[in-house]
Amino acid sequence: MDSAEFRQRGREMVDYIVEYMETLGERRVTPSVEPGYLREIIPKNAPEEGEKWEEIMSDVESKIMPGVAHWQHPRFHAYFPSGNSFPSILGDMLSDGIGAIGFSWAASPACTELETIVLDWLGQMIGLPDEFLSFSDNSKGGGVMQSSASECVLVSLLAARAQKIKELKTLHPFVEEGVLLSKLVAYCSKEAHSCVEKAAMIAFTKLRILDPDENLSLRGTTLAQAIEEDRALGLIPFFVSATLGTTSCVSFDNLAEIGKKNIPFFPNNYETDLIILNLPIGPIAQEAGTWLHVDAAYAGNAFICPEFKYLMDGIEFAMSFNTNPNKWLLTNFDCSTMWVRDRFKLTQAMVVDPLYLQHSHSGKAIDYRHWGIPLSRRFRALKLWFVIRNYGVAGLQKYIREHCRLAKCFESLVKADERFEVCNTVKMGLVCFRVKGDNELNQKLLLNINASGKLHMVPASIHGRFIIRFCVCAQDAKDSDIEYAWNVITDFATELLNEEVNLSKSVVSLDGLESCDEELVQHIDQLEISELMDLMETVQFPIQKPHRKHGSWLKLLGTRVRKIVKNGDSH
């Protein structure tokens, strides 16, 4: 493809993307395919010669699109939003065109410096303390873009681990690092994202998962008790991951309490710790607290709105913080932003500095290769810069507030129907709800809705109950989308509840069987095959109990099946 054809195909691709976005509502929200579908329709080997672009794009529509889950669809209400906007797409397009690998300042000065500036912009918009910003007076902090919140959590945990082991090695230089590592323990809530558990696995550190309170918030007293218990066992607390806006229901850990309870691991009676560790008892050079990381992947974006900043109370205790503009700030994946109070404690855990990566400005400039795991880094700051400049702070606030308003509209619809209940405190764009009934009923409801392709939602578990998550996701979501979704949900719920009522009429308990069996016989004689199968799968039905006229209920059911077959039902 030469430059002339690229101009043509580029325009065509923009047109295709715009057409896709504008007609997305006409497509099924989730694909109706089975695993392996694509392997059957794409050649087993790569083409020897290049193919025409028209043929490639034809295959996109005929082969790829049928297997795409449309995250930007107005009927997509699963997970959290997947950030998307035209300014962001253009930013990625330009980044790809430039093709810079900005692992250091020297590798692409603009790539590094724009990232630093934009992260300060966003940090100020969120309301982070000045210590987290790069250009604040006497600040040692700063921001960086990572690929995901999972990477932010992992990098923070690795930095905390390195810092704690360094402190212990300074105090006790003759103790092997492996011994010290075996004593480290981290903490999070049961409501924390699974990435915290994965990070602890990668880091070979213990993780204690704590119970939240009835509002699914991790409290300071719970953390303090766990720290005290673990210290008594000779363990060394080194890392706490708190969540602002959990995945299951957007609950908020009590950051102010957690921060205050984030006590030093060497208290006044530190000799006990040293004895259990088999370390020499001696003077302590310093006391150090655990590293408090705050994961606000979804909800952190809403902190650009003044009315939500109260949810950050206690952020002054944190050592690091992350949020994902690629979730709720109209910026395409990948764009996860992270800030640290002390960048030197972060980079000390990550620095590997071979000669071929060094440059003459290393002492005066930030090299983001030291701030994370990958060496290679894309020019991701461009798209976030484009989005913030094109929408402005006011435009982004308007977008978030509209999603929150629509979520409250959906909540009011749920509350107005006595068959349903709301299962979370709706503060942002997520509503957790369920039909009043058992978990199996709600599982079946969600399965039926998702199988229809009319909506897509996912479940969660709250206090052991199966709940359905409804998240406002589409960029330009409207009231009509909420009304449509609720109509679909209630239609399926009505159908399911009616089935349950009809089935319950067919179920006879062992008690009182003789008084109503003739009515049941007449009912069975009218059932179709699918209804018979439902009846036989019902454990309350006395399928083996003798019947005075028909021999047994099983024989009665068999008689009805034979009648159906005789009448020509192919099933």
XYZ file of C-alpha atoms in Angstrom:
571
model
C 0.000 0.000 0.000
C 1.555 3.280 -1.084
C 0.775 6.744 0.277
C -1.853 7.450 -2.379
C -3.793 4.293 -1.590
C -3.365 4.904 2.138
C -5.074 8.274 1.746
C -7.983 6.569 0.007
C -8.229 3.620 2.406
C -7.799 5.905 5.395
C -10.820 7.955 4.348
C -12.753 4.778 3.719
C -11.824 3.439 7.161
C -12.993 6.639 8.852
C -16.257 6.334 6.952
C -16.553 2.682 7.975
C -15.960 3.517 11.658
C -18.490 6.359 11.605
C -21.063 4.166 9.850
C -20.402 1.397 12.370
C -20.902 3.747 15.313
C -24.029 5.348 13.883
C -25.753 2.055 12.989
C -24.505 0.002 15.915
C -27.958 -0.249 17.429
C -29.123 -2.292 14.431
C -26.676 -5.096 15.239
C -27.090 -7.831 17.806
C -25.239 -6.644 20.908
C -23.390 -9.950 21.465
C -22.357 -12.538 18.874
C -24.269 -15.751 18.309
C -21.275 -17.977 17.597
C -19.594 -20.970 19.200
C -15.905 -21.320 20.155
C -13.818 -22.082 17.095
C -16.209 -20.476 14.602
C -13.490 -18.358 12.991
C -11.072 -21.245 12.483
C -13.606 -22.857 10.165
C -13.897 -19.880 7.800
C -10.351 -18.496 7.673
C -7.640 -20.349 5.714
C -5.248 -22.517 7.686
C -2.195 -20.838 6.116
C -1.223 -17.232 5.443
C -1.491 -16.084 1.811
C 1.697 -16.316 -0.248
C 0.816 -13.181 -2.211
C -0.784 -9.979 -1.023
C -4.545 -9.670 -1.330
C -6.687 -6.782 -2.481
C -7.832 -4.405 0.219
C -11.456 -4.765 -0.864
C -11.275 -8.496 -0.152
C -9.775 -7.896 3.291
C -12.491 -5.410 4.262
C -15.159 -7.714 2.902
C -13.929 -10.398 5.289
C -14.058 -7.923 8.172
C -17.791 -7.553 7.740
C -18.583 -11.154 6.828
C -16.210 -13.008 9.170
C -15.002 -10.712 11.966
C -18.059 -8.648 12.824
C -20.291 -11.708 13.443
C -17.938 -12.642 16.282
C -17.618 -9.188 17.868
C -19.203 -8.236 21.177
C -20.164 -4.618 20.600
C -19.023 -2.775 23.721
C -20.166 0.590 22.319
C -23.679 -0.736 21.644
C -26.565 1.146 23.323
C -27.784 -2.232 24.676
C -24.426 -3.182 26.205
C -24.692 -2.848 29.994
C -22.032 -5.325 31.143
C -18.810 -4.762 33.088
C -17.919 -1.036 32.915
C -17.783 1.366 29.963
C -15.047 0.867 27.398
C -13.871 4.402 26.728
C -14.269 5.611 23.169
C -14.552 8.905 21.325
C -13.530 10.342 17.995
C -10.779 12.587 19.465
C -9.298 9.545 21.186
C -9.391 7.473 17.993
C -7.625 10.281 16.147
C -5.013 10.460 18.888
C -4.273 6.761 18.532
C -4.153 7.147 14.766
C -1.535 9.876 15.050
C 0.426 7.913 17.650
C 0.497 4.906 15.342
C 1.592 7.096 12.458
C 4.452 8.616 14.436
C 5.458 5.129 15.586
C 7.720 6.300 18.422
C 8.789 3.903 21.190
C 9.090 6.343 24.070
C 10.877 4.313 26.721
C 13.130 7.245 27.675
C 13.235 10.995 27.260
C 15.942 10.662 24.622
C 13.915 8.084 22.679
C 11.180 10.695 22.097
C 11.217 13.843 24.272
C 7.649 14.919 23.386
C 6.309 11.460 24.221
C 7.754 11.661 27.742
C 7.046 15.308 28.454
C 3.447 15.296 27.237
C 2.719 12.277 29.419
C 4.107 14.080 32.462
C 2.087 17.219 31.722
C -1.195 15.438 30.943
C -0.898 13.317 34.102
C -0.491 16.521 36.122
C -3.576 17.928 34.374
C -5.662 14.899 35.216
C -4.296 14.664 38.751
C -5.363 18.250 39.360
C -8.792 17.582 37.828
C -9.274 14.605 40.158
C -8.065 16.540 43.179
C -4.997 14.519 44.128
C -2.676 16.039 46.727
C 0.156 18.145 45.324
C 2.647 15.491 46.445
C 1.381 13.258 43.610
C 2.068 15.830 40.884
C 5.353 16.175 39.013
C 5.516 19.951 38.828
C 4.460 20.872 42.362
C 7.052 22.649 44.470
C 9.481 20.218 46.103
C 7.428 17.258 44.900
C 8.977 13.823 44.582
C 5.788 12.386 43.070
C 4.397 12.111 39.589
C 2.128 10.267 37.203
C 2.613 7.595 34.575
C 0.471 5.699 32.071
C 0.283 1.930 32.405
C -1.560 -0.569 30.254
C -4.214 -1.483 32.852
C -5.237 -1.170 36.481
C -3.859 -4.669 36.981
C -0.420 -3.405 36.000
C -0.776 -0.408 38.321
C -1.548 -2.688 41.261
C 1.299 -5.069 40.397
C 3.854 -2.279 40.003
C 2.782 -0.700 43.303
C 3.006 -4.013 45.129
C 6.454 -4.731 43.683
C 7.641 -1.271 44.721
C 6.256 -1.767 48.231
C 7.941 -5.162 48.464
C 11.290 -3.796 47.328
C 11.052 -0.861 49.732
C 10.231 -3.061 52.712
C 12.995 -5.560 51.985
C 15.455 -2.699 51.516
C 14.521 -1.281 54.918
C 14.883 -4.680 56.572
C 18.194 -5.389 54.858
C 19.535 -2.080 56.124
C 18.638 -3.094 59.648
C 19.732 -6.727 59.286
C 22.217 -7.085 56.411
C 23.070 -10.719 57.127
C 19.536 -12.064 56.761
C 18.763 -13.508 53.345
C 16.137 -11.703 51.274
C 14.242 -14.939 50.812
C 13.698 -15.175 54.559
C 12.411 -11.613 54.694
C 10.189 -12.163 51.636
C 8.555 -15.162 53.279
C 7.388 -12.931 56.140
C 5.757 -10.196 54.053
C 1.974 -10.015 53.982
C -0.390 -7.781 51.980
C -4.063 -6.970 52.565
C -7.189 -6.259 50.546
C -10.953 -6.657 50.816
C -12.977 -9.546 49.420
C -14.469 -6.928 47.124
C -11.067 -5.946 45.691
C -10.394 -6.791 42.074
C -8.857 -10.188 41.377
C -5.749 -8.441 40.046
C -4.603 -7.878 43.651
C -4.528 -11.621 44.238
C -2.712 -12.150 40.950
C -0.135 -9.473 41.846
C 0.577 -11.201 45.157
C 0.998 -14.509 43.311
C 3.509 -12.959 40.906
C 5.395 -11.273 43.753
C 5.491 -14.473 45.882
C 3.994 -12.638 48.848
C 1.214 -13.629 51.213
C -2.140 -11.922 50.764
C -4.802 -11.744 53.437
C -8.277 -11.092 52.049
C -10.478 -9.327 54.587
C -14.235 -9.216 55.054
C -15.916 -5.867 54.312
C -18.796 -4.526 56.374
C -22.487 -4.818 55.494
C -22.048 -2.000 52.936
C -19.150 -3.891 51.320
C -16.647 -1.345 52.611
C -13.331 -2.348 54.165
C -13.082 -0.706 57.578
C -10.072 0.428 59.537
C -10.821 -1.731 62.577
C -10.859 -4.870 60.401
C -7.492 -3.991 58.914
C -5.989 -3.096 62.306
C -7.090 -6.406 63.803
C -5.598 -8.348 60.879
C -2.292 -6.477 61.159
C -2.137 -7.158 64.885
C -2.860 -10.862 64.394
C -0.251 -11.233 61.664
C 2.413 -9.383 63.612
C 1.808 -11.767 66.482
C 2.618 -14.586 64.052
C 5.854 -12.931 63.023
C 4.613 -11.612 59.700
C 5.448 -8.161 58.346
C 2.595 -6.137 56.818
C 3.915 -4.217 53.815
C 1.054 -3.421 51.397
C -2.649 -2.552 51.531
C -4.828 -2.234 48.427
C -7.972 -0.187 49.008
C -10.716 0.140 46.395
C -12.797 3.177 45.580
C -15.576 1.836 43.380
C -15.513 -1.970 43.498
C -16.241 -4.085 40.445
C -19.239 -5.924 41.864
C -21.278 -2.955 43.076
C -19.147 0.250 43.138
C -18.748 0.238 46.915
C -16.051 2.323 48.596
C -13.524 1.238 51.176
C -13.226 3.619 54.124
C -9.960 5.184 53.068
C -9.735 7.602 55.977
C -9.993 4.759 58.496
C -7.694 2.454 56.566
C -5.067 5.148 56.267
C -5.147 5.917 59.974
C -4.963 2.221 60.846
C -2.055 1.767 58.434
C 0.314 1.624 61.392
C 4.061 0.961 61.345
C 4.986 -2.706 61.365
C 7.664 -2.115 64.041
C 5.836 -0.808 67.146
C 7.409 -0.067 70.489
C 7.584 -3.775 71.347
C 9.449 -4.570 68.162
C 11.611 -7.118 69.971
C 8.767 -9.642 69.657
C 8.843 -9.333 65.862
C 12.585 -9.747 65.746
C 12.563 -12.831 67.975
C 9.918 -14.558 65.839
C 11.912 -13.631 62.736
C 15.054 -15.023 64.355
C 16.701 -11.653 63.743
C 19.170 -10.035 66.117
C 17.522 -7.630 68.522
C 19.005 -4.206 68.157
C 18.149 -0.580 67.744
C 15.729 0.212 64.939
C 16.977 2.823 62.509
C 13.483 3.794 61.463
C 9.874 2.797 61.613
C 8.017 2.280 58.349
C 4.301 1.883 57.581
C 2.734 -0.267 54.884
C 2.337 1.026 51.346
C -1.287 2.058 50.794
C -2.414 1.779 47.181
C -5.817 3.068 46.040
C -7.463 1.374 43.065
C -10.162 3.628 41.613
C -10.173 2.206 38.089
C -13.787 3.142 37.315
C -14.976 5.563 39.970
C -11.788 7.634 40.050
C -12.783 9.304 36.793
C -15.892 10.724 38.485
C -13.705 12.563 40.985
C -13.285 15.300 38.378
C -16.800 16.304 39.502
C -16.739 18.270 42.788
C -19.794 16.423 44.155
C -17.890 13.115 44.174
C -14.620 14.261 45.716
C -15.821 13.444 49.230
C -15.431 9.780 48.332
C -11.653 10.367 48.257
C -11.503 11.348 51.910
C -8.280 9.859 53.233
C -6.316 10.002 49.968
C -3.617 11.888 51.860
C -2.598 8.563 53.449
C -2.004 6.848 50.105
C 1.349 6.134 48.516
C -0.125 5.443 45.055
C -3.405 5.858 43.186
C -4.774 4.687 39.846
C -7.787 5.278 37.643
C -8.648 4.271 34.077
C -9.601 6.985 31.577
C -10.150 4.071 29.188
C -13.162 3.138 31.317
C -15.056 6.334 31.975
C -13.248 9.267 30.431
C -13.900 8.727 26.711
C -10.362 7.490 26.034
C -9.718 4.253 24.178
C -7.878 1.319 25.701
C -5.143 1.201 26.767
C -4.869 4.175 29.087
C -4.553 3.487 32.811
C -3.169 6.369 34.801
C -1.183 5.993 38.019
C 0.353 8.448 40.448
C 2.898 7.924 43.233
C 3.809 10.093 46.169
C 7.509 9.220 45.852
C 8.651 8.245 42.368
C 12.085 7.273 43.629
C 10.629 4.479 45.770
C 8.834 3.254 42.664
C 11.788 3.411 40.302
C 14.196 1.800 42.753
C 12.198 -1.397 42.328
C 12.233 -1.207 38.538
C 15.601 0.203 37.446
C 17.654 -1.905 35.064
C 20.070 0.403 33.237
C 22.160 -1.171 30.466
C 24.587 1.063 28.596
C 22.584 1.038 25.359
C 19.605 2.695 27.095
C 21.543 5.436 28.873
C 21.645 9.013 27.597
C 23.207 12.328 28.517
C 20.007 13.779 30.037
C 19.230 10.903 32.411
C 19.794 13.035 35.495
C 17.502 15.852 34.355
C 14.598 14.041 32.702
C 12.076 11.330 33.529
C 12.616 7.959 31.873
C 9.328 6.086 32.080
C 11.040 2.757 31.384
C 11.866 2.812 35.111
C 8.212 3.295 36.127
C 6.794 -0.044 35.000
C 7.420 -3.516 33.636
C 7.596 -3.002 29.838
C 10.489 -1.227 28.203
C 8.632 -0.276 25.025
C 5.943 2.387 25.433
C 3.471 3.851 22.944
C 2.678 7.549 22.655
C -0.520 7.085 24.700
C -0.570 10.619 26.072
C -1.675 11.987 22.704
C -5.180 10.536 22.847
C -5.803 11.665 26.437
C -4.465 15.116 25.552
C -6.813 15.251 22.565
C -9.799 14.193 24.676
C -9.204 16.647 27.519
C -8.599 19.534 25.128
C -11.543 18.740 22.838
C -14.137 18.131 25.560
C -12.713 20.351 28.270
C -13.198 19.627 31.951
C -16.814 20.823 31.757
C -17.621 18.499 28.856
C -16.177 15.467 30.642
C -18.069 16.348 33.814
C -21.288 16.607 31.816
C -20.693 13.144 30.326
C -20.131 11.521 33.734
C -23.080 13.286 35.348
C -25.380 12.139 32.542
C -24.386 8.522 33.101
C -25.055 8.927 36.818
C -28.445 10.502 36.126
C -29.434 7.647 33.829
C -28.388 5.114 36.462
C -30.677 6.825 38.988
C -33.489 6.657 36.406
C -32.968 2.917 36.088
C -32.852 2.579 39.871
C -36.221 4.334 40.156
C -37.758 1.910 37.654
C -36.484 -1.066 39.654
C -37.803 0.353 42.904
C -41.205 1.041 41.356
C -41.721 -2.653 40.520
C -42.446 -4.658 43.648
C -41.123 -7.833 42.007
C -37.569 -6.440 42.021
C -35.097 -5.035 44.521
C -32.033 -2.775 44.269
C -28.978 -4.363 45.889
C -26.421 -1.532 46.057
C -26.198 2.124 46.961
C -26.323 3.786 43.559
C -23.755 6.574 43.549
C -22.450 6.397 40.005
C -23.337 4.597 36.787
C -23.982 1.071 38.103
C -27.212 -0.404 39.471
C -27.251 -3.876 41.022
C -30.695 -5.487 41.087
C -32.467 -8.816 41.219
C -35.892 -10.394 41.110
C -37.175 -11.167 44.571
C -36.552 -14.872 44.692
C -33.764 -17.392 44.868
C -30.419 -17.317 43.074
C -31.511 -19.890 40.514
C -34.407 -17.716 39.409
C -32.107 -14.739 38.861
C -29.519 -16.841 37.055
C -32.199 -18.051 34.666
C -33.471 -14.517 34.102
C -30.029 -13.231 33.167
C -29.319 -16.259 30.995
C -32.558 -15.769 29.071
C -31.969 -12.044 28.546
C -28.377 -12.450 27.367
C -29.262 -15.384 25.082
C -31.805 -13.200 23.316
C -29.142 -10.744 22.165
C -31.410 -7.841 23.112
C -29.294 -6.772 26.088
C -26.019 -7.785 27.638
C -25.408 -7.722 31.398
C -23.201 -9.692 33.772
C -23.745 -10.962 37.326
C -21.995 -10.496 40.631
C -22.350 -11.911 44.112
C -23.304 -9.665 47.019
C -23.508 -11.249 50.458
C -23.865 -14.639 48.772
C -26.772 -13.543 46.593
C -26.723 -13.675 42.791
C -27.359 -10.163 41.490
C -27.496 -8.610 38.025
C -25.287 -5.605 37.210
C -26.741 -2.905 34.979
C -24.103 -0.377 33.965
C -24.670 2.686 31.810
C -21.939 2.216 29.214
C -22.710 3.832 25.853
C -21.086 7.219 25.310
C -24.320 8.911 24.227
C -26.741 6.810 26.294
C -30.274 8.228 26.404
C -33.420 7.887 28.503
C -34.933 5.818 25.714
C -32.103 3.283 26.103
C -32.896 2.919 29.800
C -36.594 2.507 29.083
C -35.897 -0.079 26.387
C -33.628 -2.054 28.705
C -36.178 -2.048 31.506
C -38.938 -3.182 29.148
C -36.789 -6.092 27.975
C -35.945 -7.044 31.557
C -39.541 -6.894 32.770
C -40.839 -8.806 29.741
C -38.443 -11.659 30.386
C -39.133 -11.509 34.123
C -42.892 -11.690 33.562
C -42.511 -14.677 31.252
C -40.187 -16.438 33.683
C -42.359 -15.759 36.727
C -45.441 -17.010 34.869
C -43.578 -20.200 34.011
C -42.702 -20.615 37.672
C -46.346 -20.178 38.661
C -47.530 -22.683 36.049
C -44.893 -25.160 37.080
C -45.761 -24.782 40.719
C -49.347 -25.707 39.847
C -48.023 -28.942 38.353
C -45.937 -29.825 41.384
C -47.560 -32.066 43.928
C -45.979 -32.630 47.286
C -46.182 -36.061 48.881
C -48.531 -34.659 51.506
C -52.093 -34.377 50.249
C -51.400 -36.219 46.994
C -54.612 -38.265 47.093
C -56.794 -35.171 47.372
C -55.645 -33.545 44.135
C -54.214 -36.318 41.969
C -57.132 -36.491 39.538
C -56.809 -32.804 38.757
C -53.112 -33.383 38.125
C -53.847 -36.321 35.811
C -56.043 -34.081 33.696
C -53.362 -31.382 33.665
C -50.642 -33.814 32.556
C -52.818 -35.039 29.716
C -52.736 -31.521 28.236
C -48.972 -30.907 28.503
C -46.578 -30.683 25.579
C -43.251 -32.511 25.587
C -41.162 -29.544 26.814
C -43.603 -28.984 29.671
C -43.408 -32.666 30.599
C -39.621 -32.445 30.746
C -39.846 -29.440 33.081
C -42.289 -31.343 35.261
C -40.119 -34.466 35.487
C -37.051 -32.372 36.395
C -38.914 -30.940 39.377
C -37.663 -32.825 42.403
C -40.890 -32.315 44.338
C -42.873 -34.336 41.783
C -43.568 -37.839 43.194
C -42.469 -39.573 40.009
C -41.981 -42.993 41.643
C -45.044 -42.903 43.920
C -47.705 -45.548 43.097
C -50.994 -44.299 41.660
C -54.203 -46.209 42.348
C -55.516 -46.030 38.752
C -52.458 -45.626 36.542
C -49.845 -47.811 38.273
C -47.386 -44.970 38.915
C -46.897 -41.341 38.060
C -43.934 -42.333 35.866
C -46.197 -44.634 33.848
C -48.728 -41.810 33.529
C -46.076 -39.478 32.152
C -44.941 -42.187 29.728
C -48.480 -42.601 28.461
C -48.676 -38.893 27.661
C -45.329 -39.010 25.829
C -46.544 -41.901 23.662
C -49.677 -39.940 22.776
C -47.559 -36.988 21.680
C -45.310 -39.213 19.538
C -48.322 -40.955 17.996
C -49.740 -37.558 17.048
C -46.603 -36.773 15.095
C -44.433 -34.615 17.405
C -40.918 -35.219 16.012
C -39.359 -34.463 19.396
